[in-house]
Amino acid sequence: MRAEPMRSEPRRRGRRLAGALGAGLLLAAATVPQAQAQARAGADGRGGGSVTSLRQGAVTIKRDTWGAPNIYSGTTFGLFYGYGYAAAQDRLFQLDMTRRGAEGTVSEVLGGDYADFDSAVRSNVDTASVREQYEHLSSRDRDILDGYANGLNTWIDKALADRDRLLPKEYHDFGFTPKRWTGLDVAMVTVGTMAIRFSDYNAELDNLAQLRQVEAKFGKKRGREVFDQLHWTVDPKAPSTLSAADRGDTPAGQRAPSALPASGSVNGLRPGAPPAAAAPPEKTLPEPAKGGDRGKQRAAVTEQLDALWAPARQPRFSNMMLVGKKRARGAESLLLNGPQFGTFNPSYVYEVGLHGAGFDVVGNTPFAYPVVLFGHNADISWGATAGNGDTVDIYEEHLDPADRLRYRYDGAYRRMTTRTETVRVKGGADREVTVHSTVHGPVVAVDAERGVAYTKKRSWAGKELESLFAWVDSTQARDHAEWEQQARRLAISINWYYSDRHGNIGYFFAGHFPERLAGQDRRLPADGSGAMEWRGTQPVATGNPHVLNPREGYLANWNNSPAPGYPNSDFTPWARADRVVLLQKQLAAKRSVGADELWRMMKNAALTDVNADWFRPLVRKAAAGLPADSAERRVADALAAWDGRSTDDDRDGHYDSPGPAIMRTWLDAALADTLGKSLPKDVAAKYTTTEYAAPGKPTPGSQHVTAGGQVLYNALLGKDASVPQRVNLLGDRNSTDVIREALRTTARKLTDAYGTNRTADWLAPTARHTFGTSSYLGVPMTDKNAELSGPVYMNRGTENDLMVAGRDRIAGHDVLPPGQSGFTAPDGTRSPHYADQLDLYVNWRHKPTYFTEQEVNENLKSTERLRFRTR
């Protein structure tokens, strides 16, 4: 692939397109409507051969004042060639390391520290299957992936030819250079960071370990009852995205239970052994600071609170609010998405506009995917959150005692298939990784003592690229029917959302869910002998909850249950105590909602403690009979007076209220005093963490009511719980006794920590909102010293995008911190768009996205024209 030399033109103020850019660009732009019509000619929206088969032509890249590129080309190959080229200019090192993380080749450039990581990736990802899918793609779809790869390679060639100026500093620091890309590489990034990350999790082995441990402590019958209280099948009071009023669109018989990421699918986990998460070490509180300046005293308090609160883990979730014509004020419809991938530097997401060859979209997407996941076209807007549907099962395979590579299936022993992967290790010996598989999938764990292996079966296996291109094609939809057609193709579990210029809003719980044998306990591994095989895939039209224009006039989701009564699966179950209520209550309270008001609702939810609304009423009730001057009552009163928000409006590094310190310390104490004592030690380790953001700790991608919080809430409700409580996990005490004891513990610990019993002085140090320099997998994305942060943790999207649909146009707004570009030159100079959105983000502002050619030209910063052709 060869491109003409880069030409950059600064914006000339006051001049329109014809004068500033010349007739050549006008000619390229004029071809777009014809190309759109040709590309939409096929019934599936994939287009015909004459346009998509072209491998030479022109592309124009226009960057706005925020550095975001809008790409223009008359061919699919050219459009994505320009996209790959622009993305490489901004994020080359990040894209390179993301590819290596997805393909398991990190140790090839960073050495033996990553050999175990690469081995695990190679064991879990079947690149050969994805390659076969890639080779059978249509010409249009190949043009997307190959064009993108060729654009990346063109910029790589330029950077290598001018290393002292264009090659990102990280390559110099880590001591390697970028390798060229293929279309398969581009596909593997989406497979590894979307399908594997959000639709491959399973906790059935962890659950089996828990079941055995609680049965060992409580006996068979009571142990199973305890297990059912930790992993209930359905909570009838769990809030859902579809309401009971909309249940008519969703058949009562649907079954696609929930599952979230856990250690259960990690190679080598042995059932019956302790779960992967270990209990935090016991810590002794230091003596409270006495005298000295306030800074030293606050530093001491930080250390003491760190000892009090369990360390935060790193869950990842997302939220969404939509308002339709019935309630939208000043618009036909509103969509506000907050995908919570975690916050990183460079940003996890990338903004782009694609115009031509049937595409006319703008928005942002993770790791510069070749599809805009969060955005709009001229007619519709779309977004997504993790669906958490159950697309994976673990099977227990019974091994031949004489030959452990044979397993029993359908009444006879069969030999496992084997593939070998070679992991290249910089500065060390190569590592051979052998992966064994049965008819169900790869072996993920072996219990030699019991003579069984555990394998993983995925309902979406072999459909990874079908899912990718369903998403691509959905961005070309012009109405709900076309959009839903693509939602039904999506095999991985994702919540999809829709809004348009006519005031319509919609939701689709996407994914291809297995039709399992009636009576199968989805929480635990299935029998691999052939007796518990899937009966196929549930019909998407009747098995997946979906709605167009809900009766309430709005939709809200924060990874909660899709519909009333929808069954749980194998991980943290959907529960009555769910954070989505923070969104639903605000929407329900308003007869009409404007765009700015919707943004404020998101802010309020992001700063509100997710546990407060569930536990404070119980605390208030339990403390009602206590003397007003008692320590417990004073703590309870301070908690009741708190507005539930964790803010630092004066930016002094401490929360504005004692509420955060009290809530967190009380919940820690209550969990330790109940589940920490009643459950087996290794099981309790999972259920006694609060996962709050903490000073000096990595920022959680998302804060939610933890599994332990949900179980504790049910235990405190007792007979009033919506999940039957057959075993009292509070021991021989009632909820009032437990709550009061936790209040006493809270009063004692915080009085010791702060050196005073005045609750007003218990202002905890804030947890900053950090932007880490390694990916969610721990792979470096930039220099570790490049971490950025904001003043206080916000439980919000990695980016937030707001779509305001009017009758004539859709106005998009977003903020993707730290900035559009992650480029640092070899001399340390950063792109002007490296962190120019950080201030917007921490101050709850957003910027416009530019969609029409007029909008782009009025906010133009530079233009680059390329011509390309294949070798």
mmCIF file of C-alpha atoms in Angstrom, residues 168-300:
data_model
loop_
_atom_site.group_PDB
_atom_site.id
_atom_site.type_symbol
_atom_site.label_atom_id
_atom_site.label_comp_id
_atom_site.label_asym_id
_atom_site.label_seq_id
_atom_site.Cartn_x
_atom_site.Cartn_y
_atom_site.Cartn_z
ATOM 1 C CA PRO A 168 5.683 7.376 19.776
ATOM 2 C CA LYS A 169 8.000 7.767 22.735
ATOM 3 C CA GLU A 170 6.827 4.478 24.243
ATOM 4 C CA TYR A 171 8.519 2.474 21.465
ATOM 5 C CA HIS A 172 11.815 4.147 22.300
ATOM 6 C CA ASP A 173 11.286 3.564 26.033
ATOM 7 C CA PHE A 174 10.278 -0.103 25.755
ATOM 8 C CA GLY A 175 12.809 -0.879 23.047
ATOM 9 C CA PHE A 176 10.873 -2.263 20.109
ATOM 10 C CA THR A 177 9.159 -1.089 16.935
ATOM 11 C CA PRO A 178 5.613 -1.654 15.656
ATOM 12 C CA LYS A 179 4.918 -4.570 13.373
ATOM 13 C CA ARG A 180 2.542 -4.343 10.440
ATOM 14 C CA TRP A 181 -1.140 -5.181 10.729
ATOM 15 C CA THR A 182 -3.438 -7.527 8.846
ATOM 16 C CA GLY A 183 -7.208 -7.417 8.588
ATOM 17 C CA LEU A 184 -7.273 -10.418 10.924
ATOM 18 C CA ASP A 185 -5.367 -8.400 13.532
ATOM 19 C CA VAL A 186 -8.020 -5.687 13.364
ATOM 20 C CA ALA A 187 -10.714 -8.303 13.891
ATOM 21 C CA MET A 188 -8.850 -9.888 16.803
ATOM 22 C CA VAL A 189 -8.820 -6.607 18.735
ATOM 23 C CA THR A 190 -12.618 -6.567 18.768
ATOM 24 C CA VAL A 191 -12.817 -10.296 19.536
ATOM 25 C CA GLY A 192 -10.411 -10.034 22.453
ATOM 26 C CA THR A 193 -11.682 -6.820 24.014
ATOM 27 C CA MET A 194 -15.410 -7.174 23.339
ATOM 28 C CA ALA A 195 -16.494 -10.811 22.883
ATOM 29 C CA ILE A 196 -13.952 -12.266 25.310
ATOM 30 C CA ARG A 197 -14.179 -9.445 27.849
ATOM 31 C CA PHE A 198 -17.948 -9.077 28.008
ATOM 32 C CA SER A 199 -19.402 -12.404 26.917
ATOM 33 C CA ASP A 200 -16.942 -15.076 28.048
ATOM 34 C CA TYR A 201 -17.184 -14.914 31.815
ATOM 35 C CA ASN A 202 -18.399 -17.795 33.917
ATOM 36 C CA ALA A 203 -18.402 -18.556 37.645
ATOM 37 C CA GLU A 204 -19.636 -22.143 37.696
ATOM 38 C CA LEU A 205 -16.352 -23.533 39.024
ATOM 39 C CA ASP A 206 -16.191 -20.909 41.760
ATOM 40 C CA ASN A 207 -19.789 -21.748 42.616
ATOM 41 C CA LEU A 208 -19.000 -25.454 42.784
ATOM 42 C CA ALA A 209 -16.130 -24.699 45.170
ATOM 43 C CA GLN A 210 -18.471 -22.576 47.303
ATOM 44 C CA LEU A 211 -21.171 -25.241 47.348
ATOM 45 C CA ARG A 212 -18.719 -27.862 48.585
ATOM 46 C CA GLN A 213 -17.406 -25.557 51.272
ATOM 47 C CA VAL A 214 -20.805 -24.517 52.640
ATOM 48 C CA GLU A 215 -21.973 -28.138 52.561
ATOM 49 C CA ALA A 216 -18.867 -29.096 54.523
ATOM 50 C CA LYS A 217 -19.706 -26.488 57.165
ATOM 51 C CA PHE A 218 -23.501 -26.670 57.306
ATOM 52 C CA GLY A 219 -24.224 -30.182 56.044
ATOM 53 C CA LYS A 220 -25.801 -31.210 52.742
ATOM 54 C CA LYS A 221 -29.321 -29.831 53.219
ATOM 55 C CA ARG A 222 -28.528 -26.587 55.049
ATOM 56 C CA GLY A 223 -25.438 -26.071 52.924
ATOM 57 C CA ARG A 224 -27.588 -26.118 49.811
ATOM 58 C CA GLU A 225 -29.971 -23.623 51.430
ATOM 59 C CA VAL A 226 -27.043 -21.309 52.181
ATOM 60 C CA PHE A 227 -25.856 -21.684 48.594
ATOM 61 C CA ASP A 228 -29.332 -20.693 47.369
ATOM 62 C CA GLN A 229 -29.127 -17.556 49.512
ATOM 63 C CA LEU A 230 -25.800 -16.672 47.901
ATOM 64 C CA HIS A 231 -26.900 -17.565 44.349
ATOM 65 C CA TRP A 232 -30.667 -17.269 44.024
ATOM 66 C CA THR A 233 -32.343 -18.171 40.775
ATOM 67 C CA VAL A 234 -34.803 -15.263 40.616
ATOM 68 C CA ASP A 235 -35.440 -12.269 42.825
ATOM 69 C CA PRO A 236 -39.020 -11.218 41.991
ATOM 70 C CA LYS A 237 -38.313 -7.689 43.237
ATOM 71 C CA ALA A 238 -35.136 -7.141 41.228
ATOM 72 C CA PRO A 239 -35.597 -3.927 39.207
ATOM 73 C CA SER A 240 -35.558 -4.412 35.449
ATOM 74 C CA THR A 241 -35.199 -2.329 32.303
ATOM 75 C CA LEU A 242 -38.539 -3.516 30.939
ATOM 76 C CA SER A 243 -41.392 -2.910 33.350
ATOM 77 C CA ALA A 244 -44.269 -5.260 34.078
ATOM 78 C CA ALA A 245 -46.389 -3.034 31.833
ATOM 79 C CA ASP A 246 -44.113 -3.830 28.889
ATOM 80 C CA ARG A 247 -43.864 -7.530 29.658
ATOM 81 C CA GLY A 248 -46.209 -8.303 26.800
ATOM 82 C CA ASP A 249 -43.326 -7.824 24.363
ATOM 83 C CA THR A 250 -41.301 -10.416 26.256
ATOM 84 C CA PRO A 251 -42.550 -13.986 26.616
ATOM 85 C CA ALA A 252 -42.794 -15.379 30.135
ATOM 86 C CA GLY A 253 -40.882 -18.499 29.152
ATOM 87 C CA GLN A 254 -37.650 -16.767 28.163
ATOM 88 C CA ARG A 255 -34.503 -17.919 29.888
ATOM 89 C CA ALA A 256 -31.146 -16.247 29.589
ATOM 90 C CA PRO A 257 -29.644 -15.881 33.036
ATOM 91 C CA SER A 258 -27.016 -13.446 34.119
ATOM 92 C CA ALA A 259 -23.290 -13.936 34.396
ATOM 93 C CA LEU A 260 -20.469 -11.525 35.208
ATOM 94 C CA PRO A 261 -16.652 -11.803 35.061
ATOM 95 C CA ALA A 262 -15.084 -14.084 37.657
ATOM 96 C CA SER A 263 -12.114 -16.345 38.163
ATOM 97 C CA GLY A 264 -14.109 -19.493 37.392
ATOM 98 C CA SER A 265 -12.942 -19.670 33.780
ATOM 99 C CA VAL A 266 -9.228 -19.317 34.571
ATOM 100 C CA ASN A 267 -7.038 -22.284 33.586
ATOM 101 C CA GLY A 268 -5.968 -24.389 36.540
ATOM 102 C CA LEU A 269 -8.718 -23.483 39.034
ATOM 103 C CA ARG A 270 -9.509 -26.664 40.953
ATOM 104 C CA PRO A 271 -13.059 -27.188 42.247
ATOM 105 C CA GLY A 272 -13.086 -27.507 45.994
ATOM 106 C CA ALA A 273 -10.037 -25.306 46.347
ATOM 107 C CA PRO A 274 -10.280 -21.792 47.766
ATOM 108 C CA PRO A 275 -11.712 -19.210 45.363
ATOM 109 C CA ALA A 276 -9.191 -17.016 43.583
ATOM 110 C CA ALA A 277 -9.962 -13.974 45.737
ATOM 111 C CA ALA A 278 -8.271 -14.156 49.131
ATOM 112 C CA ALA A 279 -9.380 -12.364 52.271
ATOM 113 C CA PRO A 280 -7.518 -9.107 52.929
ATOM 114 C CA PRO A 281 -4.881 -9.431 55.646
ATOM 115 C CA GLU A 282 -5.913 -8.391 59.105
ATOM 116 C CA LYS A 283 -4.565 -4.945 59.928
ATOM 117 C CA THR A 284 -4.030 -3.197 63.223
ATOM 118 C CA LEU A 285 -5.071 0.437 63.409
ATOM 119 C CA PRO A 286 -2.201 2.821 64.105
ATOM 120 C CA GLU A 287 -2.469 5.288 66.920
ATOM 121 C CA PRO A 288 -4.410 8.441 65.911
ATOM 122 C CA ALA A 289 -2.311 11.476 65.075
ATOM 123 C CA LYS A 290 -1.885 13.969 67.896
ATOM 124 C CA GLY A 291 -0.892 17.562 67.365
ATOM 125 C CA GLY A 292 1.143 18.669 64.367
ATOM 126 C CA ASP A 293 -0.190 20.367 61.309
ATOM 127 C CA ARG A 294 -3.446 19.420 59.636
ATOM 128 C CA GLY A 295 -1.691 17.886 56.610
ATOM 129 C CA LYS A 296 0.217 15.374 58.741
ATOM 130 C CA GLN A 297 -2.895 14.513 60.725
ATOM 131 C CA ARG A 298 -4.887 13.965 57.542
ATOM 132 C CA ALA A 299 -2.129 11.743 56.156
ATOM 133 C CA ALA A 300 -2.331 9.610 59.285
#
